[in-house]
PDB file of C-alpha atoms in Angstrom:
ATOM      1  CA  MET A   1       3.534  69.881-212.694  1.00 65.00           C
ATOM      2  CA  LYS A   2       2.831  72.805-210.379  1.00 66.00           C
ATOM      3  CA  GLN A   3       3.819  73.398-206.776  1.00 67.00           C
ATOM      4  CA  SER A   4       1.042  71.963-204.634  1.00 65.00           C
ATOM      5  CA  ASP A   5       0.444  69.919-201.537  1.00 63.00           C
ATOM      6  CA  ASP A   6      -2.607  67.809-202.311  1.00 67.00           C
ATOM      7  CA  GLY A   7      -1.295  64.658-200.680  1.00 65.00           C
ATOM      8  CA  LEU A   8      -0.816  62.897-204.017  1.00 68.00           C
ATOM      9  CA  TYR A   9       2.036  60.491-204.562  1.00 62.00           C
ATOM     10  CA  MET A  10       3.813  62.483-207.269  1.00 67.00           C
ATOM     11  CA  PRO A  11       6.342  65.098-206.087  1.00 70.00           C
ATOM     12  CA  SER A  12       6.018  68.599-207.525  1.00 74.00           C
ATOM     13  CA  PHE A  13       7.591  69.076-210.931  1.00 76.00           C
ATOM     14  CA  GLN A  14      11.040  70.643-210.905  1.00 78.00           C
ATOM     15  CA  LEU A  15      12.450  73.021-213.546  1.00 78.00           C
ATOM     16  CA  ASN A  16      14.207  71.104-216.349  1.00 82.00           C
ATOM     17  CA  GLN A  17      12.982  67.782-214.955  1.00 83.00           C
ATOM     18  CA  VAL A  18      12.774  64.925-217.444  1.00 86.00           C
ATOM     19  CA  ILE A  19       9.146  63.982-218.093  1.00 87.00           C
ATOM     20  CA  ARG A  20       8.318  60.359-217.274  1.00 88.00           C
ATOM     21  CA  SER A  21       5.372  58.196-218.193  1.00 90.00           C
ATOM     22  CA  ALA A  22       4.128  54.646-217.937  1.00 92.00           C
ATOM     23  CA  SER A  23       5.831  52.857-220.826  1.00 94.00           C
ATOM     24  CA  VAL A  24       6.319  49.523-222.538  1.00 95.00           C
ATOM     25  CA  GLY A  25       9.546  48.765-224.348  1.00 93.00           C
ATOM     26  CA  LYS A  26      11.976  46.142-225.578  1.00 94.00           C
ATOM     27  CA  VAL A  27      15.315  45.487-223.877  1.00 95.00           C
ATOM     28  CA  VAL A  28      18.129  46.263-226.352  1.00 95.00           C
ATOM     29  CA  ALA A  29      21.018  45.928-223.872  1.00 96.00           C
ATOM     30  CA  SER A  30      21.206  44.622-220.318  1.00 95.00           C
ATOM     31  CA  ALA A  31      23.711  44.472-217.474  1.00 94.00           C
ATOM     32  CA  ASN A  32      21.066  42.911-215.231  1.00 93.00           C
ATOM     33  CA  PRO A  33      20.876  39.086-215.181  1.00 93.00           C
ATOM     34  CA  ALA A  34      17.115  39.249-214.631  1.00 93.00           C
ATOM     35  CA  PHE A  35      16.574  40.730-218.094  1.00 95.00           C
ATOM     36  CA  GLU A  36      17.706  39.567-221.518  1.00 95.00           C
ATOM     37  CA  VAL A  37      17.907  41.374-224.828  1.00 96.00           C
ATOM     38  CA  GLY A  38      14.522  41.071-226.501  1.00 95.00           C
ATOM     39  CA  ASP A  39      12.465  40.967-223.283  1.00 95.00           C
ATOM     40  CA  ILE A  40       9.301  43.091-223.414  1.00 95.00           C
ATOM     41  CA  VAL A  41       9.013  45.100-220.209  1.00 95.00           C
ATOM     42  CA  SER A  42       6.810  47.737-218.627  1.00 93.00           C
ATOM     43  CA  GLY A  43       7.756  50.469-216.200  1.00 91.00           C
ATOM     44  CA  PHE A  44       7.635  54.184-215.452  1.00 89.00           C
ATOM     45  CA  TYR A  45      10.482  55.898-217.227  1.00 87.00           C
ATOM     46  CA  GLN A  46      11.416  58.935-219.264  1.00 89.00           C
ATOM     47  CA  VAL A  47       9.558  59.879-222.415  1.00 91.00           C
ATOM     48  CA  SER A  48      12.200  59.114-225.050  1.00 92.00           C
ATOM     49  CA  GLU A  49      13.076  56.614-227.737  1.00 92.00           C
ATOM     50  CA  TYR A  50      15.687  54.978-225.488  1.00 92.00           C
ATOM     51  CA  ALA A  51      16.067  54.984-221.708  1.00 90.00           C
ATOM     52  CA  ILE A  52      18.569  53.552-219.223  1.00 90.00           C
ATOM     53  CA  VAL A  53      16.574  52.292-216.248  1.00 88.00           C
ATOM     54  CA  PRO A  54      17.230  50.258-213.084  1.00 85.00           C
ATOM     55  CA  GLY A  55      15.985  46.694-213.317  1.00 78.00           C
ATOM     56  CA  GLY A  56      14.028  47.070-210.103  1.00 83.00           C
ATOM     57  CA  GLY A  57      11.639  49.455-211.851  1.00 81.00           C
ATOM     58  CA  LEU A  58      10.720  47.014-214.615  1.00 90.00           C
ATOM     59  CA  ARG A  59       8.567  43.927-214.957  1.00 89.00           C
ATOM     60  CA  LYS A  60       8.449  41.466-217.800  1.00 92.00           C
ATOM     61  CA  ILE A  61       5.116  41.237-219.545  1.00 92.00           C
ATOM     62  CA  ASP A  62       3.398  38.319-221.236  1.00 89.00           C
ATOM     63  CA  THR A  63       2.466  39.326-224.780  1.00 90.00           C
ATOM     64  CA  SER A  64       0.693  36.004-225.314  1.00 88.00           C
ATOM     65  CA  VAL A  65      -2.074  37.233-222.980  1.00 85.00           C
ATOM     66  CA  ALA A  66      -2.458  40.749-224.359  1.00 89.00           C
ATOM     67  CA  LYS A  67      -0.705  43.084-226.768  1.00 90.00           C
ATOM     68  CA  PRO A  68       2.150  45.225-225.349  1.00 92.00           C
ATOM     69  CA  SER A  69       0.172  48.472-225.063  1.00 92.00           C
ATOM     70  CA  ASP A  70      -2.527  46.704-223.020  1.00 93.00           C
ATOM     71  CA  TYR A  71      -0.047  46.730-220.140  1.00 93.00           C
ATOM     72  CA  LEU A  72      -0.464  50.517-220.117  1.00 93.00           C
ATOM     73  CA  GLY A  73      -4.231  50.242-219.871  1.00 92.00           C
ATOM     74  CA  LEU A  74      -6.163  46.988-219.766  1.00 93.00           C
ATOM     75  CA  LEU A  75      -3.550  45.340-217.502  1.00 94.00           C
ATOM     76  CA  GLY A  76      -1.730  48.479-216.353  1.00 92.00           C
ATOM     77  CA  MET A  77      -2.185  51.265-213.833  1.00 92.00           C
ATOM     78  CA  PRO A  78      -5.630  52.362-215.118  1.00 94.00           C
ATOM     79  CA  ALA A  79      -6.931  48.808-214.746  1.00 96.00           C
ATOM     80  CA  LEU A  80      -5.424  48.350-211.289  1.00 96.00           C
ATOM     81  CA  THR A  81      -7.017  51.675-210.327  1.00 96.00           C
ATOM     82  CA  ALA A  82     -10.410  50.600-211.666  1.00 98.00           C
ATOM     83  CA  TRP A  83     -10.220  47.144-210.091  1.00 98.00           C
ATOM     84  CA  SER A  84      -9.002  48.229-206.664  1.00 98.00           C
ATOM     85  CA  GLY A  85     -11.260  51.265-206.432  1.00 98.00           C
ATOM     86  CA  PHE A  86     -14.394  49.482-207.550  1.00 98.00           C
ATOM     87  CA  THR A  87     -14.010  45.994-206.117  1.00 97.00           C
ATOM     88  CA  ILE A  88     -12.126  46.767-202.890  1.00 97.00           C
ATOM     89  CA  VAL A  89     -13.267  50.290-201.968  1.00 97.00           C
ATOM     90  CA  GLY A  90     -16.652  50.180-203.717  1.00 98.00           C
ATOM     91  CA  GLU A  91     -17.610  46.699-202.457  1.00 98.00           C
ATOM     92  CA  PRO A  92     -20.178  46.018-205.204  1.00 98.00           C
ATOM     93  CA  ASN A  93     -23.194  43.795-204.760  1.00 98.00           C
ATOM     94  CA  PRO A  94     -25.398  42.346-207.519  1.00 98.00           C
ATOM     95  CA  GLY A  95     -28.182  44.801-208.310  1.00 98.00           C
ATOM     96  CA  ASP A  96     -26.279  47.897-207.131  1.00 98.00           C
ATOM     97  CA  GLU A  97     -26.931  51.157-208.963  1.00 98.00           C
ATOM     98  CA  VAL A  98     -23.523  52.456-210.113  1.00 98.00           C
ATOM     99  CA  PHE A  99     -22.592  55.868-211.495  1.00 98.00           C
ATOM    100  CA  VAL A 100     -19.196  56.556-213.091  1.00 98.00           C
ATOM    101  CA  SER A 101     -18.029  60.062-214.002  1.00 97.00           C
ATOM    102  CA  ALA A 102     -15.434  60.559-216.758  1.00 94.00           C
ATOM    103  CA  ALA A 103     -16.688  57.140-217.799  1.00 96.00           C
ATOM    104  CA  ALA A 104     -15.028  57.123-221.225  1.00 94.00           C
ATOM    105  CA  GLY A 105     -11.585  57.659-219.704  1.00 91.00           C
ATOM    106  CA  SER A 106      -8.928  54.982-219.272  1.00 92.00           C
ATOM    107  CA  VAL A 107     -10.192  54.095-215.782  1.00 95.00           C
ATOM    108  CA  GLY A 108     -13.906  54.798-216.151  1.00 96.00           C
ATOM    109  CA  MET A 109     -14.449  52.524-219.148  1.00 96.00           C
ATOM    110  CA  LEU A 110     -13.126  49.588-217.118  1.00 97.00           C
ATOM    111  CA  VAL A 111     -15.090  50.451-213.984  1.00 98.00           C
ATOM    112  CA  GLY A 112     -18.320  50.304-215.987  1.00 98.00           C
ATOM    113  CA  GLN A 113     -17.466  46.921-217.468  1.00 98.00           C
ATOM    114  CA  LEU A 114     -16.464  45.532-214.064  1.00 98.00           C
ATOM    115  CA  ALA A 115     -19.794  46.762-212.702  1.00 98.00           C
ATOM    116  CA  LYS A 116     -21.646  44.788-215.358  1.00 98.00           C
ATOM    117  CA  ILE A 117     -19.546  41.676-214.677  1.00 98.00           C
ATOM    118  CA  LYS A 118     -20.452  42.010-210.976  1.00 98.00           C
ATOM    119  CA  GLY A 119     -24.179  42.165-211.799  1.00 98.00           C
ATOM    120  CA  CYS A 120     -24.746  45.902-211.295  1.00 98.00           C
ATOM    121  CA  ARG A 121     -26.654  48.480-213.317  1.00 98.00           C
ATOM    122  CA  VAL A 122     -24.264  51.201-214.482  1.00 98.00           C
ATOM    123  CA  VAL A 123     -24.639  54.683-215.948  1.00 98.00           C
ATOM    124  CA  GLY A 124     -21.741  56.879-217.028  1.00 98.00           C
ATOM    125  CA  SER A 125     -21.196  60.546-217.815  1.00 97.00           C
ATOM    126  CA  ALA A 126     -18.888  61.772-220.562  1.00 95.00           C
ATOM    127  CA  GLY A 127     -18.109  64.989-222.423  1.00 92.00           C
ATOM    128  CA  SER A 128     -19.409  64.285-225.919  1.00 93.00           C
ATOM    129  CA  ASP A 129     -22.208  62.467-227.713  1.00 96.00           C
ATOM    130  CA  GLN A 130     -19.576  60.295-229.414  1.00 95.00           C
ATOM    131  CA  LYS A 131     -18.285  59.144-226.029  1.00 95.00           C
ATOM    132  CA  VAL A 132     -21.813  58.491-224.789  1.00 97.00           C
ATOM    133  CA  LYS A 133     -22.399  56.273-227.824  1.00 97.00           C
ATOM    134  CA  LEU A 134     -19.112  54.472-227.139  1.00 96.00           C
ATOM    135  CA  LEU A 135     -20.102  53.729-223.544  1.00 97.00           C
ATOM    136  CA  LYS A 136     -23.451  52.245-224.483  1.00 97.00           C
ATOM    137  CA  GLU A 137     -22.591  50.441-227.705  1.00 97.00           C
ATOM    138  CA  GLU A 138     -19.040  49.188-227.074  1.00 95.00           C
ATOM    139  CA  PHE A 139     -18.603  49.004-223.311  1.00 97.00           C
ATOM    140  CA  GLY A 140     -22.064  47.794-222.344  1.00 97.00           C
ATOM    141  CA  PHE A 141     -23.145  50.621-220.021  1.00 98.00           C
ATOM    142  CA  ASP A 142     -26.879  50.488-219.332  1.00 98.00           C
ATOM    143  CA  ASP A 143     -27.082  54.193-220.041  1.00 98.00           C
ATOM    144  CA  ALA A 144     -24.915  57.306-220.319  1.00 98.00           C
ATOM    145  CA  PHE A 145     -25.292  61.052-220.716  1.00 98.00           C
ATOM    146  CA  ASN A 146     -23.318  64.028-221.996  1.00 97.00           C
ATOM    147  CA  TYR A 147     -22.690  66.218-218.955  1.00 96.00           C
ATOM    148  CA  LYS A 148     -22.104  69.230-221.227  1.00 95.00           C
ATOM    149  CA  SER A 149     -25.632  68.922-222.633  1.00 96.00           C
ATOM    150  CA  GLU A 150     -27.332  68.519-219.258  1.00 95.00           C
ATOM    151  CA  THR A 151     -27.998  71.882-217.641  1.00 88.00           C
ATOM    152  CA  ASP A 152     -29.194  70.451-214.313  1.00 96.00           C
ATOM    153  CA  TRP A 153     -27.079  67.547-213.057  1.00 97.00           C
ATOM    154  CA  ASP A 154     -29.296  66.978-210.005  1.00 97.00           C
ATOM    155  CA  ALA A 155     -32.285  66.458-212.271  1.00 97.00           C
ATOM    156  CA  ALA A 156     -30.295  64.324-214.709  1.00 98.00           C
ATOM    157  CA  LEU A 157     -29.139  61.954-211.988  1.00 98.00           C
ATOM    158  CA  ALA A 158     -32.644  61.720-210.546  1.00 98.00           C
ATOM    159  CA  ARG A 159     -33.840  60.763-214.035  1.00 98.00           C
ATOM    160  CA  TYR A 160     -31.138  58.167-214.676  1.00 98.00           C
ATOM    161  CA  PHE A 161     -31.274  56.789-211.122  1.00 98.00           C
ATOM    162  CA  PRO A 162     -34.913  56.697-209.994  1.00 98.00           C
ATOM    163  CA  ARG A 163     -33.853  54.184-207.313  1.00 98.00           C
ATOM    164  CA  GLY A 164     -30.867  56.276-206.195  1.00 98.00           C
ATOM    165  CA  ILE A 165     -27.112  55.629-206.382  1.00 98.00           C
ATOM    166  CA  ASP A 166     -25.366  52.851-204.428  1.00 98.00           C
ATOM    167  CA  ILE A 167     -21.816  53.351-205.761  1.00 98.00           C
ATOM    168  CA  TYR A 168     -20.383  56.531-207.234  1.00 98.00           C
ATOM    169  CA  PHE A 169     -16.928  56.099-208.759  1.00 98.00           C
ATOM    170  CA  ASP A 170     -15.722  59.695-208.685  1.00 97.00           C
ATOM    171  CA  ASN A 171     -13.169  60.889-211.220  1.00 94.00           C
ATOM    172  CA  VAL A 172     -14.144  64.560-211.384  1.00 90.00           C
ATOM    173  CA  GLY A 173     -15.167  65.977-207.979  1.00 90.00           C
ATOM    174  CA  GLY A 174     -16.698  69.452-207.824  1.00 90.00           C
ATOM    175  CA  ARG A 175     -20.310  70.071-208.828  1.00 93.00           C
ATOM    176  CA  MET A 176     -20.856  66.510-210.016  1.00 95.00           C
ATOM    177  CA  LEU A 177     -19.992  65.143-206.581  1.00 96.00           C
ATOM    178  CA  GLU A 178     -22.476  67.578-205.048  1.00 96.00           C
ATOM    179  CA  ALA A 179     -25.192  66.451-207.462  1.00 97.00           C
ATOM    180  CA  VAL A 180     -24.496  62.813-206.622  1.00 98.00           C
ATOM    181  CA  LEU A 181     -24.868  63.456-202.896  1.00 97.00           C
ATOM    182  CA  ASN A 182     -28.404  64.685-203.543  1.00 97.00           C
ATOM    183  CA  ASN A 183     -29.220  61.298-205.119  1.00 98.00           C
ATOM    184  CA  ILE A 184     -27.241  58.956-202.887  1.00 98.00           C
ATOM    185  CA  ASN A 185     -28.685  55.880-201.197  1.00 98.00           C
ATOM    186  CA  MET A 186     -28.360  54.651-197.646  1.00 98.00           C
ATOM    187  CA  LYS A 187     -25.046  52.844-197.046  1.00 98.00           C
ATOM    188  CA  ALA A 188     -23.684  53.948-200.421  1.00 98.00           C
ATOM    189  CA  ARG A 189     -19.965  53.838-201.229  1.00 98.00           C
ATOM    190  CA  ILE A 190     -17.992  56.570-203.010  1.00 98.00           C
ATOM    191  CA  PRO A 191     -14.459  55.620-204.123  1.00 98.00           C
ATOM    192  CA  LEU A 192     -12.616  58.895-204.739  1.00 96.00           C
ATOM    193  CA  CYS A 193     -10.301  58.175-207.660  1.00 94.00           C
ATOM    194  CA  GLY A 194      -9.681  61.730-208.842  1.00 86.00           C
ATOM    195  CA  MET A 195     -11.079  65.245-209.099  1.00 84.00           C
ATOM    196  CA  ILE A 196      -9.931  66.380-212.501  1.00 76.00           C
ATOM    197  CA  SER A 197     -12.393  69.283-212.639  1.00 75.00           C
ATOM    198  CA  GLN A 198     -10.447  70.875-209.778  1.00 72.00           C
ATOM    199  CA  TYR A 199      -6.823  70.010-210.558  1.00 70.00           C
ATOM    200  CA  ASN A 200      -5.697  73.265-212.141  1.00 69.00           C
ATOM    201  CA  GLN A 201      -7.050  75.557-209.434  1.00 70.00           C
ATOM    202  CA  GLU A 202      -5.536  76.621-206.140  1.00 74.00           C
ATOM    203  CA  TRP A 203      -7.395  74.948-203.311  1.00 72.00           C
ATOM    204  CA  LYS A 204      -9.046  78.188-202.094  1.00 77.00           C
ATOM    205  CA  GLN A 205     -10.648  78.673-205.530  1.00 76.00           C
ATOM    206  CA  ARG A 206     -11.921  75.102-205.858  1.00 75.00           C
ATOM    207  CA  PHE A 207     -15.623  74.312-205.704  1.00 79.00           C
ATOM    208  CA  GLY A 208     -16.799  73.647-202.169  1.00 83.00           C
ATOM    209  CA  VAL A 209     -19.289  70.769-201.959  1.00 87.00           C
ATOM    210  CA  ARG A 210     -22.167  72.125-199.856  1.00 92.00           C
ATOM    211  CA  ASN A 211     -24.166  69.009-198.975  1.00 95.00           C
ATOM    212  CA  LEU A 212     -21.628  66.799-197.216  1.00 93.00           C
ATOM    213  CA  LEU A 213     -24.145  66.442-194.399  1.00 94.00           C
ATOM    214  CA  ASN A 214     -25.929  63.927-196.658  1.00 95.00           C
ATOM    215  CA  LEU A 215     -23.028  61.556-195.949  1.00 96.00           C
ATOM    216  CA  VAL A 216     -23.998  61.509-192.293  1.00 97.00           C
ATOM    217  CA  GLY A 217     -27.711  60.846-192.568  1.00 95.00           C
ATOM    218  CA  LYS A 218     -27.267  58.284-195.348  1.00 97.00           C
ATOM    219  CA  CYS A 219     -24.337  56.548-193.570  1.00 98.00           C
ATOM    220  CA  VAL A 220     -22.253  56.822-196.740  1.00 98.00           C
ATOM    221  CA  LYS A 221     -18.629  55.678-196.985  1.00 98.00           C
ATOM    222  CA  MET A 222     -16.520  58.091-199.051  1.00 97.00           C
ATOM    223  CA  GLU A 223     -12.899  56.975-199.332  1.00 97.00           C
ATOM    224  CA  GLY A 224      -9.972  58.283-201.323  1.00 94.00           C
ATOM    225  CA  PHE A 225      -7.470  55.765-202.635  1.00 94.00           C
ATOM    226  CA  MET A 226      -4.317  55.400-204.716  1.00 91.00           C
ATOM    227  CA  CYS A 227      -3.755  52.260-206.737  1.00 89.00           C
ATOM    228  CA  GLY A 228      -0.243  52.026-205.254  1.00 88.00           C
ATOM    229  CA  GLN A 229      -1.879  50.945-201.991  1.00 92.00           C
ATOM    230  CA  TYR A 230      -2.833  47.687-203.662  1.00 94.00           C
ATOM    231  CA  LEU A 231       0.384  46.619-205.360  1.00 91.00           C
ATOM    232  CA  HIS A 232       0.529  43.724-202.900  1.00 94.00           C
ATOM    233  CA  ARG A 233      -2.625  42.397-204.588  1.00 95.00           C
ATOM    234  CA  MET A 234      -1.160  42.569-208.100  1.00 91.00           C
ATOM    235  CA  GLY A 235      -1.273  38.790-208.489  1.00 92.00           C
ATOM    236  CA  GLU A 236      -4.969  38.659-207.606  1.00 96.00           C
ATOM    237  CA  PHE A 237      -5.658  41.586-209.942  1.00 96.00           C
ATOM    238  CA  LEU A 238      -3.821  40.023-212.901  1.00 93.00           C
ATOM    239  CA  GLU A 239      -5.482  36.644-212.397  1.00 94.00           C
ATOM    240  CA  GLU A 240      -8.968  38.127-212.341  1.00 96.00           C
ATOM    241  CA  MET A 241      -8.446  40.573-215.210  1.00 96.00           C
ATOM    242  CA  THR A 242      -6.665  38.122-217.529  1.00 94.00           C
ATOM    243  CA  GLY A 243      -9.509  35.705-216.886  1.00 94.00           C
ATOM    244  CA  TYR A 244     -12.021  38.317-218.055  1.00 96.00           C
ATOM    245  CA  ILE A 245      -9.869  39.072-221.118  1.00 93.00           C
ATOM    246  CA  LYS A 246      -9.735  35.408-222.115  1.00 91.00           C
ATOM    247  CA  GLU A 247     -13.496  35.163-221.665  1.00 95.00           C
ATOM    248  CA  GLY A 248     -14.006  38.208-223.902  1.00 93.00           C
ATOM    249  CA  LYS A 249     -15.667  40.202-221.123  1.00 96.00           C
ATOM    250  CA  LEU A 250     -13.450  43.300-221.287  1.00 95.00           C
ATOM    251  CA  LYS A 251     -12.930  45.790-224.079  1.00 93.00           C
ATOM    252  CA  TYR A 252     -10.553  48.733-224.213  1.00 92.00           C
ATOM    253  CA  LYS A 253     -10.032  51.686-226.509  1.00 91.00           C
ATOM    254  CA  GLU A 254      -6.827  53.576-227.220  1.00 92.00           C
ATOM    255  CA  ASP A 255      -6.505  57.065-228.655  1.00 92.00           C
ATOM    256  CA  VAL A 256      -3.387  56.411-230.705  1.00 93.00           C
ATOM    257  CA  LYS A 257      -0.752  58.981-231.561  1.00 93.00           C
ATOM    258  CA  GLU A 258       2.541  58.281-233.325  1.00 93.00           C
ATOM    259  CA  GLY A 259       5.950  59.727-232.499  1.00 93.00           C
ATOM    260  CA  LEU A 260       7.304  61.751-229.567  1.00 93.00           C
ATOM    261  CA  ASP A 261       6.265  64.995-231.232  1.00 93.00           C
ATOM    262  CA  SER A 262       2.648  64.115-230.419  1.00 94.00           C
ATOM    263  CA  PHE A 263       3.277  63.987-226.656  1.00 93.00           C
ATOM    264  CA  LEU A 264       1.865  67.436-225.810  1.00 93.00           C
ATOM    265  CA  GLU A 265      -1.217  66.877-227.940  1.00 94.00           C
ATOM    266  CA  ALA A 266      -1.868  63.542-226.253  1.00 93.00           C
ATOM    267  CA  PHE A 267      -1.219  64.939-222.765  1.00 91.00           C
ATOM    268  CA  ASN A 268      -3.468  67.973-223.199  1.00 91.00           C
ATOM    269  CA  SER A 269      -6.281  65.854-224.633  1.00 90.00           C
ATOM    270  CA  MET A 270      -6.850  64.324-221.192  1.00 83.00           C
ATOM    271  CA  PHE A 271      -7.740  67.752-219.776  1.00 81.00           C
ATOM    272  CA  SER A 272      -9.734  69.035-222.752  1.00 83.00           C
ATOM    273  CA  GLY A 273     -11.635  65.768-223.196  1.00 80.00           C
ATOM    274  CA  ASP A 274     -10.647  65.542-226.858  1.00 85.00           C
ATOM    275  CA  ASN A 275      -9.292  62.013-226.426  1.00 85.00           C
ATOM    276  CA  LEU A 276     -11.487  59.057-227.298  1.00 87.00           C
ATOM    277  CA  GLY A 277      -9.979  56.303-225.166  1.00 87.00           C
ATOM    278  CA  LYS A 278      -6.646  56.140-223.379  1.00 90.00           C
ATOM    279  CA  PRO A 279      -3.989  58.328-225.053  1.00 92.00           C
ATOM    280  CA  VAL A 280      -1.120  56.068-226.144  1.00 94.00           C
ATOM    281  CA  ILE A 281       1.947  57.176-228.098  1.00 94.00           C
ATOM    282  CA  TYR A 282       3.631  54.621-230.335  1.00 94.00           C
ATOM    283  CA  LEU A 283       7.278  55.141-231.224  1.00 91.00           C
ATOM    284  CA  GLY A 284       6.864  52.712-234.120  1.00 79.00           C
ATOM    285  CA  PRO A 285       3.875  51.418-236.079  1.00 72.00           C
ATOM    286  CA  PRO A 286       0.956  50.497-233.757  1.00 68.00           C
ATOM    287  CA  GLN A 287       0.858  46.791-232.911  1.00 63.00           C
TER     288      GLN A 287
END
């Protein structure tokens, strides 16, 4: 929402711009032959009770596979991000040691579960004891820790990864990335999904990772990615993920709010860490 040039796909926010968000809705009127009244669709459109949108920005969703809101998370952009970043960029192998930061977030919770499906050992970090419990008891992480309780992240990672880290799925950047590089294995992979610890700072004030030389000696691949790069693999993604859903291998948690008036609370919770699961706003009773 601020003026910046970080190379991300979203243009800078303009004054009086309508706020948009990933959404699921029901068609109530249509001038497009591809869509009929009653169709359930997903897209990226304005935050409002009703929206007029071009048909090219919508896709019909199959509510027999998953509930409508799952197409915002379990089968939506967070899932495509988790799947493409972990399976394509991360290139997991059975037995890999995997670390996920912001692991209780909408992307991280899926990365951890995909790691287990692929035969890896996975540890996550999160910002509360409640989230740590969620990761271990509901999402099947082998272990997890509260990064706010750990005073020395280097030591914590050495303790949780005595054999080192093969894949680090990075959602936070900053000091955590530096700590990881002190515990990284030869030929490790680091998918760079986000750096939320640094978002609200000008680039000159951001934390400078001091041990990048470790990437050289350990022959590490560190690659940034955007899920939009992999839209051409949407069919493969949906086939694999719906298969896991039908087999009962994936779980997901929503932090539910009701009504448009809750938008700011839900939005800010992603930065404060107050959310427990993916923030989702229902305009009617949750389904």
